[in-house]
Amino acid sequence: MSRKLLTFFKIYPYALLYGFGTPLLCAGLILLVRTWPQLGQLYAAHIFPFFPNSLGRILSLFPFSVLEMDLYLLVSILTAGVVLLLTAFAAYMLQAINKKAGLYAFVSLAILRAVPKALILLLCLASTAILMLTLACGLNYSREGIASDIGIFPAPAAHQDLVQLSSLLIADLQETIPLLSDTSLDTDSLHRESTLAMENLGFRYPTLSGYYPKPKPVLMSSWMSQLNLTGLFSPYTIEANYNNDVLAYIKPYTICHELAHLKGYIREDEAGFIAYLACSRSSSPELRYSGTLNALSYVLAALYEDSSQEEYQQLLLQLPERALADLTENNQYWDQYQGSASRLSAAANDTYLKANAQANGIQSYGQMVDLLLAYYGLNNQSV
């Protein structure tokens, strides 16, 4: 057995070295940037931009989500492989029982002998996936945050600060809603305005400047809804994918959120805050409405935990009718997807975030409220 194993390693030395060595290399790189965060900042500023400027730019030529198509292809290949393997094994066993050689037995034996090569291929593919996840996501968790880049200092705030922030956002909604058109943005306008908003934000904050790959709607968006996902940054194809089934006001904010990931801001609270900044500064009323209402939803969630029921209901009465209707419809939309798949997705996302030094897991999405408070000088810590 040991001789056969040694022979196997001699036949595929480089593939096995890559397959087993790459995850170890990735772990070492992550440990390195966590130990010396300045290396993570250098990586985010000078090396990571290569990916959206190369792979992201090339795959933007395709009008569909390359990640989605790759997943369909991968599932099809794996399914066909399993069926082929089971068929070959059954034919081989049948031949062994009947003691009759034939074409089917020859083909089945050839397929079974190809299994080691297939396993090595899967190992290398898995290692490549880990490598891309590390280069596009893992290392960027150690970069300096957007707060440092724009000169604000998040800190815990008092209840009254949250109330003041909500009043500010509600006032913005009241100014924006009369400017909204009767129809939502079409796909081309949605992509153009969202990308333009991020590009314009890059003129103010250099770390957000540069090329932005084209946003991609997912064809089977209902699957994303099943998993409670509005958007998805793909580290394998450097794409900003979004759920096309959600309410119209969710989409611009979500696209800008995913595009923020493409600039190396992987932390969820930071990407959400950047999305708000981009939308709130846009010339498009639809984007300003999207950014403000999504930001307000996080503030309302924080106030819900920090207010009496009576006070919270009084706050909701201050919302414009259009905004309250959209929030209600959004809650109704997601209520239909509260099942085991959504819970599993939330648990997996929570584990992933905590593994990448976001101690609060999925609660980190709500930490953008601290960034909003600092940005508007409501925590006595901003500059």
PDB file of C-alpha atoms in Angstrom, residues 1 12 42 71 102-103 138 193 215 226 229 245 252 263 277 290 312 338 341 349 364:
ATOM      1  CA  MET A   1       0.000   0.000   0.000  1.00  0.00           C
ATOM      2  CA  TYR A  12       1.680  13.746  -9.756  1.00  0.00           C
ATOM      3  CA  LEU A  42       0.012  47.809   1.283  1.00  0.00           C
ATOM      4  CA  LEU A  71     -21.760  27.252 -10.754  1.00  0.00           C
ATOM      5  CA  GLY A 102     -16.416  -7.171 -22.872  1.00  0.00           C
ATOM      6  CA  LEU A 103     -16.466  -3.612 -24.121  1.00  0.00           C
ATOM      7  CA  GLY A 138      -9.128  37.293   3.244  1.00  0.00           C
ATOM      8  CA  GLU A 193     -26.172  55.496 -12.203  1.00  0.00           C
ATOM      9  CA  PRO A 215     -22.828  44.966 -12.006  1.00  0.00           C
ATOM     10  CA  GLN A 226     -34.080  31.648  -0.506  1.00  0.00           C
ATOM     11  CA  LEU A 229     -29.073  37.437  -0.058  1.00  0.00           C
ATOM     12  CA  ASP A 245     -36.137  40.052  -7.500  1.00  0.00           C
ATOM     13  CA  PRO A 252     -28.980  50.696  -6.103  1.00  0.00           C
ATOM     14  CA  LYS A 263     -12.276  48.282  -4.009  1.00  0.00           C
ATOM     15  CA  LEU A 277     -22.186  57.776   0.737  1.00  0.00           C
ATOM     16  CA  SER A 290     -32.253  53.970  -1.935  1.00  0.00           C
ATOM     17  CA  TYR A 312     -40.481  53.386  18.503  1.00  0.00           C
ATOM     18  CA  GLN A 338     -37.921  32.493   6.283  1.00  0.00           C
ATOM     19  CA  ALA A 341     -32.279  27.546   3.739  1.00  0.00           C
ATOM     20  CA  ASN A 349     -22.302  33.801   6.667  1.00  0.00           C
ATOM     21  CA  SER A 364     -21.354  43.662  11.690  1.00  0.00           C
TER      22      SER A 364
END
